Coordinates of C-alpha atoms in Angstrom, one line a residue:
X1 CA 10.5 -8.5 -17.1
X2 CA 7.0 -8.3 -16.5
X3 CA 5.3 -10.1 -14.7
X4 CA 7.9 -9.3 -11.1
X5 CA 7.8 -12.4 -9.1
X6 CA 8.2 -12.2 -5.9
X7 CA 9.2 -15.7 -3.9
X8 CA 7.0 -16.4 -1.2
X9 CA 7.9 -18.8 1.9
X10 CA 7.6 -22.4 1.4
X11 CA 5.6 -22.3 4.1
X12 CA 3.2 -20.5 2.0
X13 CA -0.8 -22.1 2.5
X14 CA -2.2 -20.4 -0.8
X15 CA -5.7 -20.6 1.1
X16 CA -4.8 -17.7 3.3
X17 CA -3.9 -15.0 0.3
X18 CA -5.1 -12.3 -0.9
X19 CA -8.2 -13.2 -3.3
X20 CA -6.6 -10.6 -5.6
X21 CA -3.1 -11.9 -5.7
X22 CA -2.0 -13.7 -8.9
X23 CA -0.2 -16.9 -6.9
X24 CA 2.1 -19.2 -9.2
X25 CA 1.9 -22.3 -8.4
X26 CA 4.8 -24.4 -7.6
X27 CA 6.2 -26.2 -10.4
X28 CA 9.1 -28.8 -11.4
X29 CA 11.7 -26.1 -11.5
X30 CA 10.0 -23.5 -8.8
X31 CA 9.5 -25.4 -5.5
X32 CA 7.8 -21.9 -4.1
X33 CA 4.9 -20.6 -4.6
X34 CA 5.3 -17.1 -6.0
X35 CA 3.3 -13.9 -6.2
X36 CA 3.2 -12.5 -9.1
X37 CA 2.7 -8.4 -9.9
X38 CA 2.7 -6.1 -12.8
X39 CA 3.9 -2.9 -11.6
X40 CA 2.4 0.2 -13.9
X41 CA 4.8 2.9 -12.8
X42 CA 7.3 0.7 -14.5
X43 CA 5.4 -0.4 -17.4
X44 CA 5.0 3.9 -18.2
X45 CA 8.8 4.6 -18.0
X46 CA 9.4 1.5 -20.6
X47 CA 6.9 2.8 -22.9
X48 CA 8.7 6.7 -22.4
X49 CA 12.2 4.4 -23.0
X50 CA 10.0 2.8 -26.2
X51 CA 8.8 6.1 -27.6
X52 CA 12.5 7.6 -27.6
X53 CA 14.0 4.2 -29.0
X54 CA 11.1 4.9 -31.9
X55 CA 12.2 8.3 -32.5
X56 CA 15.7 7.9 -32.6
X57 CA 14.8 5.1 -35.2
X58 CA 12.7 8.0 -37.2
X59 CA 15.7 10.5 -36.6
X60 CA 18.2 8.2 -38.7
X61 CA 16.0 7.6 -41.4
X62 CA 15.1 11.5 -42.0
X63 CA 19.1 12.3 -42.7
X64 CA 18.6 15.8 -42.4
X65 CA 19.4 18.4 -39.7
X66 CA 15.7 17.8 -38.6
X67 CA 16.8 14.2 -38.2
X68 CA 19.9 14.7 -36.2
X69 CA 17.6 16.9 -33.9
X70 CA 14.9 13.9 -33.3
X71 CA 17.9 11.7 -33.1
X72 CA 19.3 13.8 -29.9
X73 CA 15.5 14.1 -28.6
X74 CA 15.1 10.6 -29.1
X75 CA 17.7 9.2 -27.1
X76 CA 17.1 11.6 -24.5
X77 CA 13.9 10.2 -24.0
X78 CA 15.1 6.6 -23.7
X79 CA 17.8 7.6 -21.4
X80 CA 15.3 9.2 -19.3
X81 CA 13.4 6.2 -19.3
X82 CA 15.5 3.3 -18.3
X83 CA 16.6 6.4 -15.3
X84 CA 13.1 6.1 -14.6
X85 CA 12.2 2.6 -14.7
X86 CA 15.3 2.0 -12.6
X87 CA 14.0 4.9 -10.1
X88 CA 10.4 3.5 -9.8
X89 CA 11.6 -0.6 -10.0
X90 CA 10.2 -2.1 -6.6
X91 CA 13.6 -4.8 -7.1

């Protein structure tokens, strides 16, 4: 899910971090403060994992040989990105 949140210490003084951190604040539910990150290594691999979801969709509706050859394309490509996003995952 992006944003990751990382949990910072609750003894956290949100004075002292980095001006370019995104810092949650901590809230009824969440008694941390929490930083807050998108990570773009895993953002590509979920849109390679997208792209072969959208041609595996385009396989099935062709119904040809054609379309049983996207098909097996296509869900290599989204197997080869959830491997990736789980490779590249900072969690």
């Amino acid at each position: 899910i992006q944003p990751m949140v990382i949990d910072l210490p609750a003894v956290t003084d949100p004075n002292v971090l980095p001006a370019d951190w995104y810092a949650a604040a901590p809230g009824e539910y969440d008694p941390f403060w929490r930083h807050q990150i998108i990570h773009l290594p895993t953002v590509a691999w979920h849109n390679v994992y997208l792209f072969g979801l959208t041609a595996l969709c385009c396989g099935l509706a062709i119904r040809r040989s054609l379309g049983q050859r996207i098909v097996v394309i296509g869900l290599a490509i989204a197997a080869l990105g959830v491997v990736g996003q789980a490779v590249v995952s900072p969690f």
